[in-house]
mmCIF file of C-alpha atoms in Angstrom:
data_model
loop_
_atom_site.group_PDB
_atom_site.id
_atom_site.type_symbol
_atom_site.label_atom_id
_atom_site.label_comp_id
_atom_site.label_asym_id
_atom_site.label_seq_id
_atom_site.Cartn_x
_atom_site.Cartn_y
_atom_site.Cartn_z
ATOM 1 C CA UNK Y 1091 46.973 127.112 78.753
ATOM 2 C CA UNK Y 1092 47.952 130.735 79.445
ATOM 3 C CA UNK Y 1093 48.322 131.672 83.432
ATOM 4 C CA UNK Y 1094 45.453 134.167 82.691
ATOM 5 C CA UNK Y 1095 43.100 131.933 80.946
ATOM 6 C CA UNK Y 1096 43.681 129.480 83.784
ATOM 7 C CA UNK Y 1097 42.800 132.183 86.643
ATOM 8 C CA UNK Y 1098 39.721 132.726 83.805
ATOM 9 C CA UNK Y 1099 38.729 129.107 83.933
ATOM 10 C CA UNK Y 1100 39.050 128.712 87.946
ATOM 11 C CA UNK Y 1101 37.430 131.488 88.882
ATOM 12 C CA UNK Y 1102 34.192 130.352 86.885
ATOM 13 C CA UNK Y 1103 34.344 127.183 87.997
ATOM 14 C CA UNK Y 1104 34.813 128.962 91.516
ATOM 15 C CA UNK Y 1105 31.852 131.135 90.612
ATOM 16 C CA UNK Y 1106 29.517 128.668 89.579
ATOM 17 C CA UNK Y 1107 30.453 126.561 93.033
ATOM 18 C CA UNK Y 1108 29.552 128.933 95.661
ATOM 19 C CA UNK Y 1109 26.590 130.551 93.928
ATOM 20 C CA UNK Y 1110 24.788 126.809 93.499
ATOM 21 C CA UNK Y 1111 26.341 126.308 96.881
ATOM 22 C CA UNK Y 1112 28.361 122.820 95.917
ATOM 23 C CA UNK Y 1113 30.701 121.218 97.902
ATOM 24 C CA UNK Y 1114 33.954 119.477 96.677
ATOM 25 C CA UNK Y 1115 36.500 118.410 98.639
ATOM 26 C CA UNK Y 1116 38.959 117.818 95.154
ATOM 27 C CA UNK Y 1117 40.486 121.587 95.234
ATOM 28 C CA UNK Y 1118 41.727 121.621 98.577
ATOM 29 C CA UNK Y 1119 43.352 118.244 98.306
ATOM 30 C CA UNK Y 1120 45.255 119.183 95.248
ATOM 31 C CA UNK Y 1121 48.587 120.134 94.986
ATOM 32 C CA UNK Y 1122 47.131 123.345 92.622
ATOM 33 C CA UNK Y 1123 45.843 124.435 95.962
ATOM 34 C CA UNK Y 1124 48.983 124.051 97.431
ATOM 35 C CA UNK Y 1125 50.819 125.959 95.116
ATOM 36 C CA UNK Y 1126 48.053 128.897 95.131
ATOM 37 C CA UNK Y 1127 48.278 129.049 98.734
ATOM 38 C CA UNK Y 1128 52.742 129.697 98.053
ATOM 39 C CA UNK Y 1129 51.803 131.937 95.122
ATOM 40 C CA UNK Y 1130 49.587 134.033 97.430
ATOM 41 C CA UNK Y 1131 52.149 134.025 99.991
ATOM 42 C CA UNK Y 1132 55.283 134.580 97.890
ATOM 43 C CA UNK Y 1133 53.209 137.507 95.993
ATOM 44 C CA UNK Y 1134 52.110 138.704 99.332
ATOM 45 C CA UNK Y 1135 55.540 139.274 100.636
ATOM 46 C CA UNK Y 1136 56.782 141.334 97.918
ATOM 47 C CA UNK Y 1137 57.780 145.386 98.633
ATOM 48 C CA UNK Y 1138 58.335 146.081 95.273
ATOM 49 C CA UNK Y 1139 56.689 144.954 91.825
ATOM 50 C CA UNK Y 1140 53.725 143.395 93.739
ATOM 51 C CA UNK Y 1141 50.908 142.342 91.038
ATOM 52 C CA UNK Y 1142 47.664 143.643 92.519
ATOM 53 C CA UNK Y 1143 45.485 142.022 89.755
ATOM 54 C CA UNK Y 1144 47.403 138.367 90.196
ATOM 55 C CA UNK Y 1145 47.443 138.009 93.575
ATOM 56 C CA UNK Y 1146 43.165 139.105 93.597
ATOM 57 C CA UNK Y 1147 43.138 136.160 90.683
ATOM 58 C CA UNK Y 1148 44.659 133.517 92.989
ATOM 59 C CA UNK Y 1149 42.627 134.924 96.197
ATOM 60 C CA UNK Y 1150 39.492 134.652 94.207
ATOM 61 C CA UNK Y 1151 40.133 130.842 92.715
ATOM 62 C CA UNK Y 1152 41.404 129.868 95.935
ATOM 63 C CA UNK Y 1153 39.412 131.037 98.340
ATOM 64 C CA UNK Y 1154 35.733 129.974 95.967
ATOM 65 C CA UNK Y 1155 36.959 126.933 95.150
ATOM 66 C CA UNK Y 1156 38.046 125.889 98.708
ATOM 67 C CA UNK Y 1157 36.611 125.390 101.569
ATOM 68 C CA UNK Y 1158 39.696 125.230 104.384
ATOM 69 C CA UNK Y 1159 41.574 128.145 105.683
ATOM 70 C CA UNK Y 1160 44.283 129.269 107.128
ATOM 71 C CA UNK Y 1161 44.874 131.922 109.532
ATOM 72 C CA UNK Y 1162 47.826 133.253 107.296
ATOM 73 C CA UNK Y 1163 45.740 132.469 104.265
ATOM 74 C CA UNK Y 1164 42.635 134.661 105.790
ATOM 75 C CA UNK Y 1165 45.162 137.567 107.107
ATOM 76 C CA UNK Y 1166 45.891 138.033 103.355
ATOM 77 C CA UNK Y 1167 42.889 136.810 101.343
ATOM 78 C CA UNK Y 1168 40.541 139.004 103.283
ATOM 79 C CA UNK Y 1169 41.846 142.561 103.142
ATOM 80 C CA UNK Y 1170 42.736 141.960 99.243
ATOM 81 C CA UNK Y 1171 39.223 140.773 98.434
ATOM 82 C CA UNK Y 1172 38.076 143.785 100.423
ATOM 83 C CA UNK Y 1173 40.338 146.656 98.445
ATOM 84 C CA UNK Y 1174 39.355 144.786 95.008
ATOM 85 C CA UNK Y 1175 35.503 145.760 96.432
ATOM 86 C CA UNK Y 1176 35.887 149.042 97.394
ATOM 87 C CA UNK Y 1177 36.430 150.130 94.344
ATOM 88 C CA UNK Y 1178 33.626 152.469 93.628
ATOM 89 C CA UNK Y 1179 33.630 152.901 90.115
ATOM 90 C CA UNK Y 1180 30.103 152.575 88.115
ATOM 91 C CA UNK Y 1181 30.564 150.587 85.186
ATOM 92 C CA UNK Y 1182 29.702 146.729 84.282
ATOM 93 C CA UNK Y 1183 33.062 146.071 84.307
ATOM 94 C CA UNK Y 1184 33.575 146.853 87.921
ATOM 95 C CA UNK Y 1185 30.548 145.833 89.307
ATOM 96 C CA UNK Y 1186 31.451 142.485 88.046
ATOM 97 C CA UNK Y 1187 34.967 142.726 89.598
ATOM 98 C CA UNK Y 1188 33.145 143.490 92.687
ATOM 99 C CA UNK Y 1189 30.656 141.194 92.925
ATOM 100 C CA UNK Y 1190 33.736 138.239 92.026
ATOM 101 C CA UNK Y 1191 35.501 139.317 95.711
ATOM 102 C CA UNK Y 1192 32.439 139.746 97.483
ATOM 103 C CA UNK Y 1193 31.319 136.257 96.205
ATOM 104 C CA UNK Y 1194 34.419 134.706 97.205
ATOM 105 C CA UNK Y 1195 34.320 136.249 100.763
ATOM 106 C CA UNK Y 1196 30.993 134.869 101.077
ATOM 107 C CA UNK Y 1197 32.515 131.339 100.894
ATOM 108 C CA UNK Y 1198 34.400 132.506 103.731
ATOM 109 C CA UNK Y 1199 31.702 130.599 106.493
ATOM 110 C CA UNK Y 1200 32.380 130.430 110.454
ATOM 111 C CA UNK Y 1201 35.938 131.530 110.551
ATOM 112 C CA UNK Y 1202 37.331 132.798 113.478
ATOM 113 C CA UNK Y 1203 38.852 136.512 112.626
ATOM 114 C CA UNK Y 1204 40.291 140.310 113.943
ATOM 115 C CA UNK Y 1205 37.838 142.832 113.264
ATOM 116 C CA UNK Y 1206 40.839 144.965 112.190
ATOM 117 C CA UNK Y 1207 40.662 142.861 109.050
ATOM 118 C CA UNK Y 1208 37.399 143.347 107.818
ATOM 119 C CA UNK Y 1209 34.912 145.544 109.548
ATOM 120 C CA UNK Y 1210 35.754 149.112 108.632
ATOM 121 C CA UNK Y 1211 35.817 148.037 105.015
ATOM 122 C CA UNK Y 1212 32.563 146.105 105.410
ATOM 123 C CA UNK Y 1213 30.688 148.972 106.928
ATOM 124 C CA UNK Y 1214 32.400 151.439 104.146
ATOM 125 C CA UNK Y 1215 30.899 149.295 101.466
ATOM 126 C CA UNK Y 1216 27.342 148.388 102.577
ATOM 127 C CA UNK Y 1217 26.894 152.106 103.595
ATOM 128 C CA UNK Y 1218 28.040 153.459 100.080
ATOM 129 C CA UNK Y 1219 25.546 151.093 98.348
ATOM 130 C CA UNK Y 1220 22.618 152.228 100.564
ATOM 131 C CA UNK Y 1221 23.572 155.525 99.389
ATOM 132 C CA UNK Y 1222 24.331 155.007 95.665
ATOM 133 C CA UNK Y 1223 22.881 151.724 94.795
ATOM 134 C CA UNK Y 1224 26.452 150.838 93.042
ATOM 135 C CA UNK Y 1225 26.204 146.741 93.306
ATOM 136 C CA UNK Y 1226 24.821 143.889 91.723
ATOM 137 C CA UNK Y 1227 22.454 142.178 94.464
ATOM 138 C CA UNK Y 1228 24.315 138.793 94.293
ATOM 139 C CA UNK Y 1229 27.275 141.305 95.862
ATOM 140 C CA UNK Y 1230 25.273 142.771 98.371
ATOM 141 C CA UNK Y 1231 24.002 139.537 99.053
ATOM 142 C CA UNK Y 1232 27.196 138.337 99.542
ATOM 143 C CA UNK Y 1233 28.932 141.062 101.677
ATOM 144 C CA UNK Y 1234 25.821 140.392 104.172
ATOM 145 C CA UNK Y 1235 26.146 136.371 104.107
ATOM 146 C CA UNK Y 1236 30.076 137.223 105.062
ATOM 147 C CA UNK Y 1237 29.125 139.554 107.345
ATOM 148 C CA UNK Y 1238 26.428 138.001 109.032
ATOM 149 C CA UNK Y 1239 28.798 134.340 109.241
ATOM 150 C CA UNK Y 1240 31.547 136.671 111.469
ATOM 151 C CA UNK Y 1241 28.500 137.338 113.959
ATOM 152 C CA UNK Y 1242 28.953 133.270 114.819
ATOM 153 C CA UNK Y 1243 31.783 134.244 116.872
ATOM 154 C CA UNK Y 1244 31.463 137.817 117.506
ATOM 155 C CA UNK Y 1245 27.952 138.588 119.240
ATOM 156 C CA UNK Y 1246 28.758 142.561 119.709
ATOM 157 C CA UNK Y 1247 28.928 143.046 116.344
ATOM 158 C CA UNK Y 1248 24.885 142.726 116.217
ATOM 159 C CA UNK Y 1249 24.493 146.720 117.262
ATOM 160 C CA UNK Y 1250 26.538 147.131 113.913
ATOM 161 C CA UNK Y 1251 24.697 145.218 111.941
ATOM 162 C CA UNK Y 1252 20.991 146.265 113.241
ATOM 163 C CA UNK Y 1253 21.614 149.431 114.798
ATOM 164 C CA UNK Y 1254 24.229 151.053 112.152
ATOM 165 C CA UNK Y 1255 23.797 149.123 109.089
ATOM 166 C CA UNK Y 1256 20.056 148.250 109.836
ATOM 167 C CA UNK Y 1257 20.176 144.159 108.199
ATOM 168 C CA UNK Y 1258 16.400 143.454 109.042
ATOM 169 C CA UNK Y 1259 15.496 146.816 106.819
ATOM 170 C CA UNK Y 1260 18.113 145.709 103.668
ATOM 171 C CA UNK Y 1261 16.773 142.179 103.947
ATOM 172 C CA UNK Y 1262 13.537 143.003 103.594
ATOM 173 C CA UNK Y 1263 13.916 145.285 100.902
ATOM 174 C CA UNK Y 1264 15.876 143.108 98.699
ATOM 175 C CA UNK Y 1265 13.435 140.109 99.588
ATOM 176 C CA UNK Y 1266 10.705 142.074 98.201
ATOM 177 C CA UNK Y 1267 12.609 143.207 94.852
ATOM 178 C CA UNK Y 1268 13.672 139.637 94.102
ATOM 179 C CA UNK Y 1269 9.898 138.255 94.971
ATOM 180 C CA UNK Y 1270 8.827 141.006 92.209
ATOM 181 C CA UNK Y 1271 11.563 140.322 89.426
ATOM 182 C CA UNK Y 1272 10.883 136.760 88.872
ATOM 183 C CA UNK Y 1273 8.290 135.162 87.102
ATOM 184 C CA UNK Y 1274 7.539 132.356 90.103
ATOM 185 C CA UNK Y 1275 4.586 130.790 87.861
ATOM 186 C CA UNK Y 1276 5.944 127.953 86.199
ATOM 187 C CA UNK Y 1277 4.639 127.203 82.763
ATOM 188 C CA UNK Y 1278 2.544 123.817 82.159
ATOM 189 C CA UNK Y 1279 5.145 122.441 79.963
ATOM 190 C CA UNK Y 1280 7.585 122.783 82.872
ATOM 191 C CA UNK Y 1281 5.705 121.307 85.302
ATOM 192 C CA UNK Y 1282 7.143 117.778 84.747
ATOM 193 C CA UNK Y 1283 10.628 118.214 84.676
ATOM 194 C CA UNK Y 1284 12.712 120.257 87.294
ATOM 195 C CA UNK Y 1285 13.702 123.797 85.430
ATOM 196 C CA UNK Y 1286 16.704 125.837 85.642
ATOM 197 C CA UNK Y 1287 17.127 128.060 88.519
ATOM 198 C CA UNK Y 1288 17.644 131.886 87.962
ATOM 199 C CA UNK Y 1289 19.989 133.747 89.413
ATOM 200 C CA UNK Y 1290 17.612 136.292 91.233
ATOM 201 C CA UNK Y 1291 15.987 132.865 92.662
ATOM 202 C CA UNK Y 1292 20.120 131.505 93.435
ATOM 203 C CA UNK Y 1293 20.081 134.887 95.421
ATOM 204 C CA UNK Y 1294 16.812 134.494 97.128
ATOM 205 C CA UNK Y 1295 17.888 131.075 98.032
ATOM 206 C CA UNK Y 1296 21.180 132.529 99.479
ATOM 207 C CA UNK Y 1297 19.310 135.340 101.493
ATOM 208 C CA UNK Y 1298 16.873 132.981 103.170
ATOM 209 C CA UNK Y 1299 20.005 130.996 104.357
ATOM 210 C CA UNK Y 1300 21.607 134.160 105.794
ATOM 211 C CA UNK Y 1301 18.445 135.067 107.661
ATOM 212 C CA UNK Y 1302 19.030 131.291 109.124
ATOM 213 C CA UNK Y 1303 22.011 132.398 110.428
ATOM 214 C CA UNK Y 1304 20.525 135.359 112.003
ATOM 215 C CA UNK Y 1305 17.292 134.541 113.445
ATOM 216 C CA UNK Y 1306 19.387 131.475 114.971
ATOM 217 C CA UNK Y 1307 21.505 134.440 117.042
ATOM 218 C CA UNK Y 1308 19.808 137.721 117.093
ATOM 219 C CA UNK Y 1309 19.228 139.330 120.503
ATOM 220 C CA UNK Y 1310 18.311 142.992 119.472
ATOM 221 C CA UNK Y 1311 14.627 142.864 118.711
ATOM 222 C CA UNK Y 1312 12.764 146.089 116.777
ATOM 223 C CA UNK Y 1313 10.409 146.968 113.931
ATOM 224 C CA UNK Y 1314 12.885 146.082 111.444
ATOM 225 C CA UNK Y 1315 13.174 142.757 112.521
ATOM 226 C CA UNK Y 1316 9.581 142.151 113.192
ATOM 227 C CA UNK Y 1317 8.657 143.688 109.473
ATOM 228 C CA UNK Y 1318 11.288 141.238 108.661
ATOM 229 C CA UNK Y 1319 9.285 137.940 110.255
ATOM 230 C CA UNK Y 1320 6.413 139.325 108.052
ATOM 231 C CA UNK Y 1321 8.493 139.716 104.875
ATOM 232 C CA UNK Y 1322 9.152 135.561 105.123
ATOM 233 C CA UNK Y 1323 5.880 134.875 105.233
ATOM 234 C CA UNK Y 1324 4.825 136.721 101.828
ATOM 235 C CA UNK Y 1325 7.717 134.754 100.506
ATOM 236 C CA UNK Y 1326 6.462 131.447 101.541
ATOM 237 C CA UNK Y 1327 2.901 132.934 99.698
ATOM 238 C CA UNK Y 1328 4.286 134.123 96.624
ATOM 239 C CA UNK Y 1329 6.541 130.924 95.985
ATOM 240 C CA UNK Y 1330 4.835 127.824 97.496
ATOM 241 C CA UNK Y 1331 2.774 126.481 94.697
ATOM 242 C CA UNK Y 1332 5.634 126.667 92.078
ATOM 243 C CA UNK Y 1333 9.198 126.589 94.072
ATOM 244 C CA UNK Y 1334 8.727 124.135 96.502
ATOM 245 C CA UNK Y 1335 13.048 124.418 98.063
ATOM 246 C CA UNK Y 1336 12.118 127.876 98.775
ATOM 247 C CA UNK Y 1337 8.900 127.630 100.594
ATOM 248 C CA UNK Y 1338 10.869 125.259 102.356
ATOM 249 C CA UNK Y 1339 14.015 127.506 103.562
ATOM 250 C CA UNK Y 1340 11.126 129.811 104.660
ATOM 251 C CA UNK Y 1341 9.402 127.502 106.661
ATOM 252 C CA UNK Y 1342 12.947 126.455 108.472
ATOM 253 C CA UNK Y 1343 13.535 130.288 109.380
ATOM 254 C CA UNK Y 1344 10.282 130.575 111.095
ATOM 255 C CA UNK Y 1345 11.093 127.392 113.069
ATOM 256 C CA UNK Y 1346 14.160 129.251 114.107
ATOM 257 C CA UNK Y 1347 12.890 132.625 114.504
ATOM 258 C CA UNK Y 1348 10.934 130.729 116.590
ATOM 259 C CA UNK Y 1349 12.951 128.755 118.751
ATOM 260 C CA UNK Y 1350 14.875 132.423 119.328
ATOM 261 C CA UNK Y 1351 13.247 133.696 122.621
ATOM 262 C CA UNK Y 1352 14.190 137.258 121.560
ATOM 263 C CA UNK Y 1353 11.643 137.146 118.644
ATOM 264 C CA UNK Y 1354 8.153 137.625 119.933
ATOM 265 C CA UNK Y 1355 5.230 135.101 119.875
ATOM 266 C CA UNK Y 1356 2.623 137.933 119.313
ATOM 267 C CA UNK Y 1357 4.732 138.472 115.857
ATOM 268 C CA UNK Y 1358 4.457 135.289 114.694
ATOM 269 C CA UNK Y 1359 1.017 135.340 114.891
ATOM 270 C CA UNK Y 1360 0.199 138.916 113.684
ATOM 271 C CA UNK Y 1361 2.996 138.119 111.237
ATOM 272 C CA UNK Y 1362 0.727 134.984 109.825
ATOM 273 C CA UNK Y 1363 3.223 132.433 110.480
ATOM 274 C CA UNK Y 1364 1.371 130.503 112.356
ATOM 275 C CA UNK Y 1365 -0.979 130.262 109.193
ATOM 276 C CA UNK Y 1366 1.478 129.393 106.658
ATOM 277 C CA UNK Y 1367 2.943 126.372 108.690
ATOM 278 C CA UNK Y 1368 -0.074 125.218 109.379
ATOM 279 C CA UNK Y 1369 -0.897 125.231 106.066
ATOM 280 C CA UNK Y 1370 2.590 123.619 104.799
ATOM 281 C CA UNK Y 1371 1.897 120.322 107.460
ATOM 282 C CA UNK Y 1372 -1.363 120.052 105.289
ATOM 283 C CA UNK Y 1373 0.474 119.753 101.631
ATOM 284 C CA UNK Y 1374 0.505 116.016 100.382
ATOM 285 C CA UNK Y 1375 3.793 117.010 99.651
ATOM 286 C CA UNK Y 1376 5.264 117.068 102.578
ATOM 287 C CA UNK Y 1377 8.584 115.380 103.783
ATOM 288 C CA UNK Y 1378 9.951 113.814 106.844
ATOM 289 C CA UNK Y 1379 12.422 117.247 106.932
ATOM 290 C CA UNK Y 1380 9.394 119.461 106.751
ATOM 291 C CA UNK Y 1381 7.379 117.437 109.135
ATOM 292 C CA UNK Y 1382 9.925 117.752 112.116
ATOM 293 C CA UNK Y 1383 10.829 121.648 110.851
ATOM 294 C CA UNK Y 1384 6.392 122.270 111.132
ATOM 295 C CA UNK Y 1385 5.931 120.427 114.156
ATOM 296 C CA UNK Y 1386 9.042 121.584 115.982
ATOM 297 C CA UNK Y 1387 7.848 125.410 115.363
ATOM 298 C CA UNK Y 1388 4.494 124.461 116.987
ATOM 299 C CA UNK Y 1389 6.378 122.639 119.646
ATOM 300 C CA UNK Y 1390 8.458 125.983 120.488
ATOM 301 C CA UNK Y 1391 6.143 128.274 120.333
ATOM 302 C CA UNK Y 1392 3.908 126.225 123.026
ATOM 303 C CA UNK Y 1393 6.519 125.611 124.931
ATOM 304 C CA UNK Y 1394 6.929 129.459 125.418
ATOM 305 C CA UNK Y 1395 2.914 130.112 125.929
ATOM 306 C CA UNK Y 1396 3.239 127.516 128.649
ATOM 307 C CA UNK Y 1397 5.935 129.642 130.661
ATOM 308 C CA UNK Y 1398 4.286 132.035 133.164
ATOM 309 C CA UNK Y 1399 5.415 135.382 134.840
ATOM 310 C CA UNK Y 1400 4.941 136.967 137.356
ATOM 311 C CA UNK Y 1401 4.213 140.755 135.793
ATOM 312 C CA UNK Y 1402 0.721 140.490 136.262
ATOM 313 C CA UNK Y 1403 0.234 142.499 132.478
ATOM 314 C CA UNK Y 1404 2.845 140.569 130.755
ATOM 315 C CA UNK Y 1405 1.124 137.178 132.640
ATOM 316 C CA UNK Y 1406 -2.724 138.390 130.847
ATOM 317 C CA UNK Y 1407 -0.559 139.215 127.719
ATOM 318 C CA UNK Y 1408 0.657 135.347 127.913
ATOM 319 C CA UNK Y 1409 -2.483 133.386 128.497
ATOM 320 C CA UNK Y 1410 -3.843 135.809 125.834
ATOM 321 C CA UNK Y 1411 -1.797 135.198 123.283
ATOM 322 C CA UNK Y 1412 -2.168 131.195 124.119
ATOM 323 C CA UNK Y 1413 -5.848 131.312 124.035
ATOM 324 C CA UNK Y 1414 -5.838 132.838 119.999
ATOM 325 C CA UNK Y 1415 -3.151 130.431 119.544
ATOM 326 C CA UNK Y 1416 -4.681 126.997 120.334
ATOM 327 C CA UNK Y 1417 -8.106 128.477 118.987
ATOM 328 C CA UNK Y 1418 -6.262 128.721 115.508
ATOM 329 C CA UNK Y 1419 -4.672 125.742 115.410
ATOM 330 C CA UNK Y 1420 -8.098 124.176 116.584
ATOM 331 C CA UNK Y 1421 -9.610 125.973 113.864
ATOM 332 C CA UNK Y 1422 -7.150 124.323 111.624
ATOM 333 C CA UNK Y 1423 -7.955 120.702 113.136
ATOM 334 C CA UNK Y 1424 -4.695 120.822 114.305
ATOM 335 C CA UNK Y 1425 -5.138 117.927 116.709
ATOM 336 C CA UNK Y 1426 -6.162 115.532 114.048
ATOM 337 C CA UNK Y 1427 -3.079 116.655 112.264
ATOM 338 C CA UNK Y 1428 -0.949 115.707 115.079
ATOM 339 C CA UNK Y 1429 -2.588 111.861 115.513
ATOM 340 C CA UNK Y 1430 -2.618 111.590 111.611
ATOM 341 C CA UNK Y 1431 1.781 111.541 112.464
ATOM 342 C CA UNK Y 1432 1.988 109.792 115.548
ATOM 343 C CA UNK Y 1433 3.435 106.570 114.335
ATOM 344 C CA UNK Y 1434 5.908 108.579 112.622
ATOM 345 C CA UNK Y 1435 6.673 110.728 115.831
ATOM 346 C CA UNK Y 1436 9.510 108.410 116.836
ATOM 347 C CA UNK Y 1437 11.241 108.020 113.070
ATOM 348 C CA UNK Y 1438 10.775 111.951 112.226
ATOM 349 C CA UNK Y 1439 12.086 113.574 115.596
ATOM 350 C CA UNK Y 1440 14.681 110.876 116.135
ATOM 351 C CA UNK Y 1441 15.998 111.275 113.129
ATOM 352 C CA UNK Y 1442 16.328 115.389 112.872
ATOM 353 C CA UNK Y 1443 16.517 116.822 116.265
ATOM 354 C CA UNK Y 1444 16.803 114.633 119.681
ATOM 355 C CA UNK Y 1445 16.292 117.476 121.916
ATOM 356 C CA UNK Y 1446 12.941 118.762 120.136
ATOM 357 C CA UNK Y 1447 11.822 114.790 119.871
ATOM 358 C CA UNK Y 1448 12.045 115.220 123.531
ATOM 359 C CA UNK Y 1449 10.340 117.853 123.652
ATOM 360 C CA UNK Y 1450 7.130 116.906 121.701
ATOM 361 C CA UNK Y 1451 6.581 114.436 124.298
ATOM 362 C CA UNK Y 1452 7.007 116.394 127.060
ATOM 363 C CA UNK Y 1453 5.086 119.444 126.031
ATOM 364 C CA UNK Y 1454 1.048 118.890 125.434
ATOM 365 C CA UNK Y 1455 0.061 121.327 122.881
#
């Protein structure tokens, strides 16, 4: 086989791997990878004749199909992956060039790096494509999962991302254009066997995951990031019945929008949260991992009604807020959901989350 049908080959295979979000250990422990890693080097190191296009190939099939990196590795892979997506031009080809580097840098996860290698390119690109619309959204998608996974060990860069590039506000927009592109209504004939995922619901998958990320660190609290809250739930609605991993990633990001004391109570409930979870601990459906993730987000949010102050508006606010709370989940017969799990308090929490098994026993709702 050819060198270029090769990179061809790999860089599917490396495609396919990160969008379904697969991991393989195989790559990494070959000596191909070895010999990538040289070739990027060796190609890397060269003043004169330098192949641009071969030494994007071998960043692209060795950084998707990996899943280990190097500081060396990153100092090179990164900027390169970067220039190949600046390029600005509007055609198919491009945009698929693009979105190739941009997908590969979104395998990239919590790795340690300089700002100096990434962030005035990152900030170029997203700003261009809230100007001119020029990417595919598994690309923008992408730049903001890479982008988002550098905030793991970079807190200031959260004024960039809310403030100047305004995350909540994308994420909710491209939430909302994925919920209305795909037919979520399965047909009957499907409804016994597991059909194949699009790639608009691939994406959708890979946003909620992102928001993970960033409800689980967020400090900076607005609008954008309340409207954001609200834009999770209408997810949850429109996909519930007939995508049931979805409705699940949705339910874990209000457990850990939640358990984030930056994101206000009084927006999970205006938001409807509180409505949707307790109508997901209802399903006959439901597993042990969407047990603890239900019960944990009712555990948190009591656990934060329960805290008093001593701002004698902000303490009214509190009991407030607690009163409409435990008259909804009353409402909902929320007690009689709770004794309808205790024998399978000490399995569920034990097995998922210590601390919040804890918790649950320590915290009377």
């Amino acid at each position: 086989m050819s060198m270029e049908n090769a990179m061809l080959l790999l860089k599917r295979i490396g495609y396919c791997k990160v969008l379904l979000d697969w991991f393989s250990y195989a790559f990494k422990c070959s000596l191909l990878s070895r010999r990538f890693e040289e070739m990027i080097i060796e190609e890397n190191k060269k003043k004169e004749g330098k192949n641009e296009k071969l030494l994007i190939d071998l960043c692209e099939c060795n950084v998707t199909l990996s899943y280990d990196f190097s500081s060396e590795l990153l100092s090179i892979c990164v900027p390169c992956l970067l220039k190949a997506a600046l390029n600005k031009e509007e055609n198919e080809e491009v945009q698929t060039e693009v979105e190739m580097a941009l997908l590969a840098l979104s395998n990239i996860r919590d790795y340690e790096m300089k700002r100096e290698l990434y962030l005035n390119e990152i900030t170029e690109i997203i700003e261009h494509h809230q100007e001119y619309q020029n990417m595919t959204r598994l690309a923008y998608q992408s730049i903001w999962q890479f982008f988002v996974d550098r905030f793991f060990n970079d807190k200031s860069l959260e004024r960039v991302i809310v403030n100047e590039l305004h995350f909540p506000r994308e994420a909710v927009r491209e939430l909302e254009e994925l919920t209305r592109n795909v037919d979520w209504k399965r047909k009957e004939e499907e409804n016994e066997k597991r059909r194949e995922e699009t790639k608009e619901e691939h994406i959708l998958r890979r946003w909620l995951h992102t928001l993970n990320n960033y409800f689980l660190r967020c400090k900076l609290w607005n609008e954008e990031l309340a409207k954001l809250i609200d834009c999770v739930v209408q997810v949850y609605q429109v996909v519930k019945d007939n995508y049931k991993e979805i409705g699940d990633l949705c339910i874990s990001s209000l457990g850990i929008a939640a358990f984030n004391r930056v994101v206000k109570v009084e927006d999970l409930l205006k938001s409807g949260a509180v409505n949707v979870v307790l109508e997901e601990i209802q399903r006959p459906t439901l597993n042990d991992k969407m047990t603890f993730d239900s019960l944990s987000f009712f555990v948190l949010i009591s656990m934060r009604l329960e805290e008093k102050t001593y701002n004698e508006m902000e303490e009214a606010k509190r009991k407030e807020l607690k009163r409409k709370m435990f008259e909804k989940m009353e409402e909902e017969g929320f007690e009689d959901i709770i004794t309808s799990f205790y024998e399978k308090f000490s399995y569920i929490f034990a097995n998922h989350n210590v601390f919040i098994y804890h918790l649950l026993f320590d915290t009377t709702l």
